[in-house]
Every structure is written in structure tokens, then in C-alpha cells.
Short mmCIF file of C-alpha atoms and ligand atoms in Angstrom, two decimals:
data_model
loop_
_atom_site.label_atom_id
_atom_site.label_comp_id
_atom_site.label_asym_id
_atom_site.label_seq_id
_atom_site.Cartn_x
_atom_site.Cartn_y
_atom_site.Cartn_z
CA MET A 129 -10.21 4.55 -22.93
CA ALA A 130 -6.73 5.40 -24.28
CA HIS A 131 -4.74 8.53 -22.91
CA SER A 132 -2.16 10.15 -23.16
CA THR A 133 -0.67 10.19 -19.69
CA THR A 134 0.93 12.85 -17.93
CA ILE A 135 3.27 13.20 -14.71
CA GLY A 136 2.71 17.20 -13.04
CA THR A 137 2.36 18.92 -9.71
CA ASP A 138 -0.79 20.63 -10.46
CA ILE A 139 -3.57 20.32 -8.13
CA GLN A 140 -4.98 22.32 -9.96
CA GLN A 141 -5.33 19.38 -13.00
CA ALA A 142 -5.88 16.67 -10.34
CA LYS A 143 -8.48 18.46 -8.90
CA GLN A 144 -10.08 19.32 -12.26
CA LEU A 145 -10.05 15.04 -13.31
CA LEU A 146 -11.47 13.61 -10.67
CA ALA A 147 -14.60 15.96 -10.30
CA THR A 148 -15.77 14.94 -13.84
CA GLY A 149 -15.21 11.62 -12.40
CA GLN A 150 -11.12 10.31 -13.59
CA VAL A 151 -9.02 8.35 -11.78
CA VAL A 152 -5.48 9.82 -11.21
CA GLY A 153 -2.56 9.17 -9.75
CA ILE A 154 -1.57 10.99 -6.40
CA PRO A 155 1.27 10.39 -4.08
CA THR A 156 1.05 9.53 -0.52
CA GLU A 157 3.71 8.65 2.24
CA THR A 158 3.06 4.86 2.21
CA VAL A 159 2.95 4.38 -1.49
CA TYR A 160 1.35 5.35 -4.69
CA GLY A 161 -1.94 5.39 -5.60
CA LEU A 162 -4.58 5.64 -8.06
CA ALA A 163 -7.45 7.44 -7.04
CA GLY A 164 -11.21 7.94 -7.67
CA ASN A 165 -14.42 9.90 -6.16
CA ALA A 166 -15.53 7.51 -4.06
CA LEU A 167 -19.18 8.30 -3.75
CA ASP A 168 -19.16 8.08 -7.96
CA PRO A 169 -19.06 4.26 -8.75
CA ASP A 170 -18.18 4.73 -12.46
CA ALA A 171 -14.71 6.43 -10.96
CA VAL A 172 -14.69 3.68 -8.99
CA LEU A 173 -15.07 1.04 -11.90
CA LYS A 174 -12.39 2.82 -13.65
CA ILE A 175 -10.06 2.31 -10.39
CA PHE A 176 -11.07 -1.39 -10.63
CA GLU A 177 -9.98 -1.95 -14.66
CA ALA A 178 -7.16 0.22 -14.56
CA LYS A 179 -5.52 -2.56 -12.23
CA GLN A 180 -7.46 -5.14 -13.85
CA ARG A 181 -8.53 -6.22 -9.65
CA PRO A 182 -10.92 -7.89 -8.68
CA HIS A 183 -13.99 -6.57 -7.72
CA PHE A 184 -13.69 -9.02 -4.46
CA ASP A 185 -10.69 -6.91 -3.32
CA PRO A 186 -12.25 -3.50 -1.25
CA LEU A 187 -10.32 -0.34 -1.14
CA ILE A 188 -8.98 2.40 1.07
CA VAL A 189 -10.81 5.64 1.07
CA HIS A 190 -8.93 8.26 1.90
CA THR A 191 -9.92 12.09 3.46
CA HIS A 192 -8.09 14.68 5.06
CA SER A 193 -9.24 14.98 8.73
CA ILE A 194 -10.85 12.44 11.74
CA ALA A 195 -13.86 14.61 11.42
CA GLU A 196 -14.41 13.73 7.76
CA VAL A 197 -14.03 10.00 8.80
CA SER A 198 -16.61 10.25 11.14
CA LYS A 199 -19.07 11.17 8.00
CA TYR A 200 -18.92 8.27 6.31
CA ALA A 201 -18.73 5.48 9.21
CA ALA A 202 -21.69 4.67 11.03
CA GLU A 203 -19.49 4.32 14.63
CA ILE A 204 -16.63 4.95 15.84
CA PRO A 205 -14.99 2.57 18.54
CA ALA A 206 -13.45 3.99 21.85
CA LYS A 207 -10.05 2.07 20.57
CA ALA A 208 -10.35 3.17 16.68
CA GLN A 209 -10.51 7.14 18.62
CA LEU A 210 -7.69 6.79 20.15
CA LEU A 211 -5.84 5.85 17.40
CA MET A 212 -6.87 7.95 14.97
CA GLU A 213 -6.05 10.97 17.31
CA ARG A 214 -2.43 9.62 17.97
CA PHE A 215 -1.89 8.75 14.22
CA MET A 216 -3.53 10.17 11.62
CA PRO A 217 -2.89 11.63 9.58
CA GLY A 218 -0.65 8.47 8.81
CA PRO A 219 0.36 4.40 7.46
CA LEU A 220 -2.94 3.43 9.43
CA THR A 221 -5.94 2.46 7.59
CA VAL A 222 -8.85 1.92 10.27
CA LEU A 223 -12.37 -0.29 9.29
CA LEU A 224 -15.46 0.69 10.37
CA LYS A 225 -19.04 0.26 9.69
CA LYS A 226 -20.16 2.19 6.88
CA GLN A 227 -22.76 4.83 6.30
CA SER A 228 -24.80 3.83 3.00
CA MET A 229 -23.28 6.31 1.16
CA ILE A 230 -20.20 4.56 0.04
CA PRO A 231 -21.04 2.46 -2.62
CA ASP A 232 -20.58 -1.30 -2.19
CA LEU A 233 -18.33 -1.52 -5.07
CA VAL A 234 -15.46 0.61 -2.96
CA THR A 235 -16.22 -2.22 0.23
CA SER A 236 -17.18 -5.34 -2.47
CA GLY A 237 -19.91 -5.28 -0.23
CA LEU A 238 -18.31 -5.78 3.15
CA ASP A 239 -20.46 -3.80 5.65
CA THR A 240 -16.57 -2.17 6.78
CA VAL A 241 -15.14 0.48 4.88
CA ALA A 242 -11.62 0.88 5.00
CA ILE A 243 -10.08 4.57 5.85
CA ARG A 244 -7.26 6.59 6.31
CA VAL A 245 -5.65 9.70 6.60
CA PRO A 246 -2.47 10.17 4.27
CA GLN A 247 0.83 12.36 5.77
CA HIS A 248 1.19 14.04 2.50
CA PRO A 249 1.22 17.11 1.92
CA LEU A 250 0.30 17.23 -1.28
CA ALA A 251 -2.35 14.40 -1.43
CA LEU A 252 -3.65 16.32 1.35
CA GLN A 253 -3.92 19.45 0.21
CA LEU A 254 -6.10 18.17 -3.05
CA LEU A 255 -8.70 16.11 -0.70
CA GLN A 256 -9.03 19.06 1.20
CA GLN A 257 -10.17 21.09 -2.37
CA LEU A 258 -12.15 18.08 -3.44
CA ASP A 259 -16.17 18.33 -1.96
CA PHE A 260 -15.68 13.82 -1.48
CA PRO A 261 -13.16 11.82 -0.44
CA LEU A 262 -10.99 9.89 -3.04
CA ALA A 263 -11.09 5.17 -3.20
CA ALA A 264 -7.26 4.86 -3.82
CA PRO A 265 -5.72 1.52 -3.39
CA SER A 266 -2.20 1.43 -4.56
CA ALA A 267 -0.95 2.67 -8.39
CA ASN A 268 0.20 -0.87 -10.04
CA PRO A 269 -1.30 -3.74 -12.24
CA PHE A 270 -3.09 -5.94 -9.30
CA GLY A 271 -0.87 -8.15 -7.95
CA TYR A 272 2.55 -6.47 -9.39
CA ILE A 273 4.37 -4.75 -6.95
CA SER A 274 3.69 -1.41 -5.73
CA PRO A 275 4.81 1.85 -7.05
CA THR A 276 7.06 4.56 -5.00
CA THR A 277 7.35 7.32 -7.78
CA ALA A 278 5.46 9.23 -10.48
CA GLN A 279 7.70 7.15 -12.41
CA HIS A 280 6.96 3.94 -10.91
CA VAL A 281 3.42 4.72 -11.84
CA TYR A 282 3.89 6.21 -15.43
CA ASP A 283 5.62 3.19 -16.08
CA GLN A 284 2.46 0.98 -15.97
CA LEU A 285 -0.46 2.77 -16.08
CA GLN A 286 0.79 5.29 -19.24
CA GLY A 287 -2.11 5.62 -22.09
CA ILE A 288 -4.68 3.98 -19.16
CA ILE A 289 -4.64 6.99 -16.73
CA PRO A 290 -4.56 10.33 -17.96
CA TYR A 291 -2.49 12.92 -15.43
CA VAL A 292 0.31 11.13 -12.17
CA LEU A 293 0.64 14.00 -9.28
CA ASP A 294 4.17 13.85 -8.63
CA GLY A 295 4.73 14.21 -4.71
CA GLY A 296 7.91 12.27 -4.98
CA ALA A 297 9.45 8.99 -3.65
CA THR A 298 7.16 8.15 -0.43
CA THR A 299 8.85 8.40 2.42
CA VAL A 300 7.38 5.79 4.38
CA GLY A 301 7.88 2.61 1.29
CA VAL A 302 4.82 0.14 2.34
CA GLU A 303 0.89 -0.12 2.34
CA SER A 304 -0.54 1.40 5.34
CA THR A 305 -1.31 -1.17 8.48
CA ILE A 306 -4.65 -1.81 9.11
CA VAL A 307 -6.68 -2.52 11.51
CA GLY A 308 -10.51 -3.93 12.60
CA PHE A 309 -12.27 -2.85 15.70
CA GLU A 310 -14.64 -6.43 17.62
CA GLY A 311 -15.33 -5.51 20.29
CA ASP A 312 -12.74 -4.31 22.83
CA ASP A 313 -10.86 -6.07 20.77
CA VAL A 314 -7.71 -4.21 18.60
CA ILE A 315 -7.10 -6.77 15.63
CA VAL A 316 -4.40 -6.40 12.51
CA TYR A 317 -5.45 -7.40 9.25
CA ARG A 318 -2.50 -6.40 7.46
CA VAL A 319 0.89 -5.61 8.91
CA GLY A 320 2.32 -1.83 7.56
CA GLY A 321 3.46 1.31 7.51
CA LEU A 322 2.71 2.41 11.23
CA ALA A 323 4.65 -0.49 13.73
CA VAL A 324 2.24 -2.48 15.66
CA GLU A 325 4.33 -1.54 18.44
CA GLU A 326 3.30 1.71 18.12
CA ILE A 327 -0.26 0.43 18.44
CA GLU A 328 0.33 -1.02 21.22
CA ALA A 329 1.49 1.90 22.86
CA VAL A 330 -1.88 3.19 23.06
CA VAL A 331 -4.17 0.23 23.01
CA GLY A 332 -2.30 -2.18 24.22
CA LYS A 333 -1.82 -5.79 23.18
CA VAL A 334 -3.36 -6.57 18.80
CA HIS A 335 -4.46 -9.62 17.67
CA ILE A 336 -2.51 -10.12 14.24
CA ASN A 337 -4.67 -12.21 10.98
CA THR A 338 -2.80 -11.42 8.58
CA ASN A 339 -4.44 -14.74 6.54
CA GLU A 340 -3.52 -15.83 3.31
CA SER A 341 -6.35 -16.82 1.42
CA SER A 342 -6.51 -16.71 -2.46
CA ASN A 343 -9.66 -15.00 -1.76
CA PRO A 344 -9.91 -13.88 1.20
CA LYS A 345 -12.51 -13.10 3.50
CA THR A 346 -10.86 -10.51 4.97
CA PRO A 347 -9.04 -9.00 2.29
CA GLY A 348 -5.48 -7.68 2.22
CA ALA A 349 -4.50 -10.86 2.83
CA LEU A 350 -3.55 -12.59 -0.89
CA LYS A 351 -1.33 -15.20 -0.59
CA SER A 352 0.86 -14.04 -3.57
CA HIS A 353 1.23 -10.43 -4.14
CA TYR A 354 3.66 -7.36 -4.91
CA ALA A 355 5.47 -9.70 -6.85
CA PRO A 356 7.76 -9.46 -9.31
CA LYS A 357 7.93 -11.14 -12.72
CA LYS A 358 11.16 -12.61 -11.79
CA PRO A 359 11.52 -15.75 -9.00
CA LEU A 360 12.01 -14.59 -5.39
CA LEU A 361 13.02 -16.47 -2.80
CA PHE A 362 13.09 -15.56 0.75
CA GLY A 363 14.56 -16.48 3.35
CA ASP A 364 16.93 -19.45 3.55
CA ALA A 365 19.78 -18.27 2.13
CA THR A 366 21.60 -22.27 2.49
CA GLN A 367 19.80 -23.12 -0.18
CA LEU A 368 20.93 -21.25 -3.12
CA PRO A 369 20.33 -22.29 -6.51
CA THR A 370 24.69 -22.08 -7.69
CA ASP A 371 23.61 -22.66 -11.48
CA LYS A 372 21.07 -18.95 -11.63
CA ASN A 373 22.46 -15.51 -11.68
CA ILE A 374 20.39 -14.18 -8.13
CA ALA A 375 20.64 -10.94 -7.24
CA VAL A 376 20.25 -10.24 -3.22
CA ILE A 377 18.18 -7.92 -0.98
CA ALA A 378 19.74 -7.65 1.91
CA PHE A 379 19.58 -5.40 5.63
CA ASP A 380 22.81 -4.08 6.29
CA THR A 381 25.05 -6.65 5.67
CA TYR A 382 26.21 -8.46 2.50
CA LEU A 383 25.68 -12.17 1.80
CA ALA A 384 29.00 -14.15 1.81
CA ASP A 385 30.44 -16.40 -1.00
CA ILE A 386 28.24 -13.44 -3.43
CA PRO A 387 29.75 -10.36 -5.52
CA HIS A 388 28.77 -7.08 -3.73
CA THR A 389 27.87 -5.96 -7.04
CA GLN A 390 24.86 -8.35 -6.95
CA GLN A 391 24.11 -7.37 -4.09
CA THR A 392 21.90 -4.68 -2.65
CA LEU A 393 21.17 -3.64 0.87
CA LEU A 394 18.29 -1.82 2.39
CA SER A 395 19.55 -0.02 4.90
CA PRO A 396 23.55 -0.37 5.17
CA SER A 397 23.37 1.57 8.50
CA GLY A 398 20.20 -1.32 9.53
CA ASP A 399 17.25 1.10 9.35
CA LEU A 400 14.30 -0.89 9.59
CA ASN A 401 12.17 2.58 8.56
CA GLU A 402 15.03 3.37 5.52
CA ALA A 403 14.62 -0.72 4.29
CA ALA A 404 10.97 -0.17 3.72
CA LYS A 405 11.16 3.18 2.57
CA ASN A 406 14.00 1.46 -0.22
CA LEU A 407 12.13 -2.47 -0.96
CA PHE A 408 9.29 -1.46 -3.48
CA ALA A 409 12.18 0.83 -5.47
CA ALA A 410 14.68 -2.28 -4.87
CA MET A 411 12.67 -4.95 -5.77
CA ARG A 412 11.62 -3.15 -8.68
CA GLU A 413 15.12 -2.18 -9.75
CA LEU A 414 15.65 -5.56 -9.52
CA ASP A 415 12.99 -7.02 -12.03
CA ASN A 416 14.03 -4.69 -14.36
CA GLY A 417 17.86 -6.33 -14.49
CA ASP A 418 19.91 -9.24 -15.96
CA ALA A 419 19.07 -11.73 -12.92
CA ASP A 420 17.08 -14.84 -13.19
CA ILE A 421 16.11 -15.14 -9.53
CA ILE A 422 15.75 -12.27 -6.75
CA PHE A 423 17.07 -13.49 -3.18
CA ALA A 424 15.68 -11.71 -0.44
CA VAL A 425 17.09 -12.57 3.11
CA ARG A 426 14.13 -12.49 6.12
CA PHE A 427 14.64 -8.91 8.13
CA PRO A 428 14.58 -8.32 12.37
CA ASN A 429 10.34 -9.12 12.73
CA GLU A 430 10.12 -6.06 14.58
CA GLY A 431 9.35 -2.07 13.89
CA LEU A 432 8.44 -1.97 10.10
CA GLY A 433 10.26 -5.48 9.49
CA ARG A 434 7.14 -7.26 9.94
CA ALA A 435 6.14 -5.27 6.80
CA ILE A 436 9.20 -5.64 4.64
CA ASN A 437 9.15 -9.54 5.81
CA ASP A 438 5.27 -9.73 5.54
CA ARG A 439 5.21 -8.46 0.97
CA LEU A 440 8.32 -10.47 0.53
CA LYS A 441 7.10 -13.47 1.69
CA ARG A 442 3.77 -12.78 -0.63
CA ALA A 443 5.94 -11.63 -3.74
CA GLY A 444 7.72 -15.34 -3.33
CA ALA A 445 4.79 -17.03 -2.90
P1 AMP B 239 -4.69 -2.09 -1.29
O1 AMP B 239 -5.48 0.09 -0.92
O2 AMP B 239 -4.38 -1.57 -2.77
O3 AMP B 239 -3.70 -1.53 -0.36
O4 AMP B 239 -5.17 -2.29 -0.98
C1 AMP B 239 -6.17 -2.40 0.38
C2 AMP B 239 -6.41 -3.45 0.92
O5 AMP B 239 -7.01 -2.81 1.93
C3 AMP B 239 -7.11 -4.27 0.73
O6 AMP B 239 -6.38 -5.62 -0.37
C4 AMP B 239 -8.25 -5.09 0.58
O7 AMP B 239 -7.95 -5.98 1.56
C5 AMP B 239 -8.55 -4.01 2.81
N1 AMP B 239 -9.59 -3.45 2.44
C6 AMP B 239 -10.02 -2.88 1.83
N2 AMP B 239 -12.13 -2.29 3.23
C7 AMP B 239 -11.90 -3.37 3.62
C8 AMP B 239 -12.46 -3.72 4.51
N3 AMP B 239 -13.75 -2.51 4.23
N4 AMP B 239 -12.24 -4.80 4.69
C9 AMP B 239 -11.03 -5.82 5.12
N5 AMP B 239 -10.48 -4.66 4.37
C10 AMP B 239 -10.32 -4.33 3.64
MG1 MG B 240 -2.11 -2.69 -3.76
#
């Protein structure tokens, strides 16, 4: 359906649209979400349609408290409980056995549901005022770079959704860390805005299983994702083409032999959290600029550097 899209800070308007089965762009601390009533299959279908997202890629359910999580999960393993108490609200998504009230469309037919509590004041206020949880994937066309401002959402979903709730630029900037539980094991299926080190400090050693595939059984692991329209090279600066106009994404230091005007430092002070926060906006800006190719360096594989490398690798696939 065609809509004239507006951006605003009116929670009541967002609430009213969601309560009548519409989808709305919402801020979270990770990236902007495209939200609809998670218990209403028609609203969920609208999310998939607006994003042109394949139905095999399940959605994350957002709610406002741990008590609410318990309503939608059939069981909560002890280590899940520990992580939830420590990191909710925050950029942690847990995979839990679902209750039957969660439509199969939300979970792509899986018997687990992905749930999180976003740490964003507007999102939490909105969720507290609704009597249903929100299914919300990132608010971008499937496969493209995730949005970190309301304007990013507007730029791409204008005319397709009625409203974008503006909560400012996101503070974390990469998607949530997705964690599942098998027996006593904790498995990270997507590295993200909550560092693996922080998780391990609470539950001990975890397994990292971010398998790549083009039709994953454990989704969230699509090989090509988060991708700009321009080609993106990731990792090895010794093989840069010399006949192309290159734009560089670097961490805290400029690469030698390339003019600084062609380079974007994600964090001049060497802070991986700041780099994560700036990553997607930088990718978008360079994608809209006049370079032929984007080159991104490999970041230190620790803290949020792991999520940055994961996104850049998929963007380059
Ligand atoms: P997005 O909301 O766009 O960041 O994507 C959410 C990701 O969460 C998807 O790519 C899924 O692969 C992952 N996810 C959601 N539900 C499940 C589930 N039940 N089991 C495994 N992964 C899930
Ligand atoms: Mg996404």
C-alpha cells in the first residue's frame, strides 16, 4: 500500500498505527527496526513485504521486560536467565523455545523465538504502552546496510511505511548479539553489539557458530548481507587496484599512499565501540559518494571489532 511517510517523535501516533496492524520504523540502540504486532500474522507479513525479506529469515521479537520475555518463551535455561538479568535491556537477543502464541511466520517455522529488550527510551516507552510485543527486523531493504538514523529509514522506505519514530542516531550501531542454548552450552549465532567477552564473563566459554550460507538453517548468517551497492573489498590492503577511485574505511590510522580526503576513520581515538557506532553511516555515505570501490581494513578481532569484521566481511561477499 502506498503511504505518505512522515518522521516524528510522537509515540501516540506510532502506537495507534501499530495497534491497527500497520508497520512503523522504530529506534533502538542497535539499528532502526521495522516494527509490527508480533502476534498478528497480517502485520508480520507487512514487515516481510516492506523489506522484501525472504520468509525463511525469521524476525526478532521486541518486548519491554524480562517478565514479558517469560510470556513468550516455553522455557528459560539457567544460563539464559543469567544473561537476561545482566544484559536486558541491551543488545542481546536470546533464542528460546517458543510459546504457540508466537506465529510461525515470525520464527520461519522454527520452534525457537528470538527475543530482546531494546535499551532505548522511546522504544521502551512505546513497548510499555502496547499490549503486544513487536516483531522488528532492521528497517532496510533486505540485504542492504542497516539504518542507524530515522533519515536512513525514510530514504529507503519512504512511500512504503506510514511513520518513522525518530529517536536520534543509534548509540551501538550494529545489530544485537544472538545467543542460543543447547544443554549447558551457550552458542553465539551472530556476533553483534554485545561483546562475546562480556557474555563469557557471565556464563564462561561460549561457542561461536556464525556459519555462512545463502539459505541457512540457522538464519542470521547469510553470506552476503549488510552490503552497499558498490563493490567492497575487505581486509588486505596490499592488493588495492591502482586504476580505481577508492574510498577507504579505516579504524584509527590513515593508510599510507592514499589521500586522507578519500579515507574515513571510524574512531580516531581507537575506540571499537565508537567505530561500531559509525560503521553503517560511513558505509552509506561512501556508497552514495563518487568512489568506484570501497576498501575496508580488518579491525582488531576483540570487543565490538568482531561484529565490525563480521559485517564488513558479509558486505564484501
Ligand atoms: P534482523 O532483525 O534483520 O537483524 O535479523 C534477525 C536475525 O535473527 C535473523 O537474520 C535471524 O537469522 C535471527 N533469528 C531470528 N529468529 C531466530 C530463530 N528462531 N533461530 C535462529 N535465528 C533467528
Ligand atoms: Mg537485518
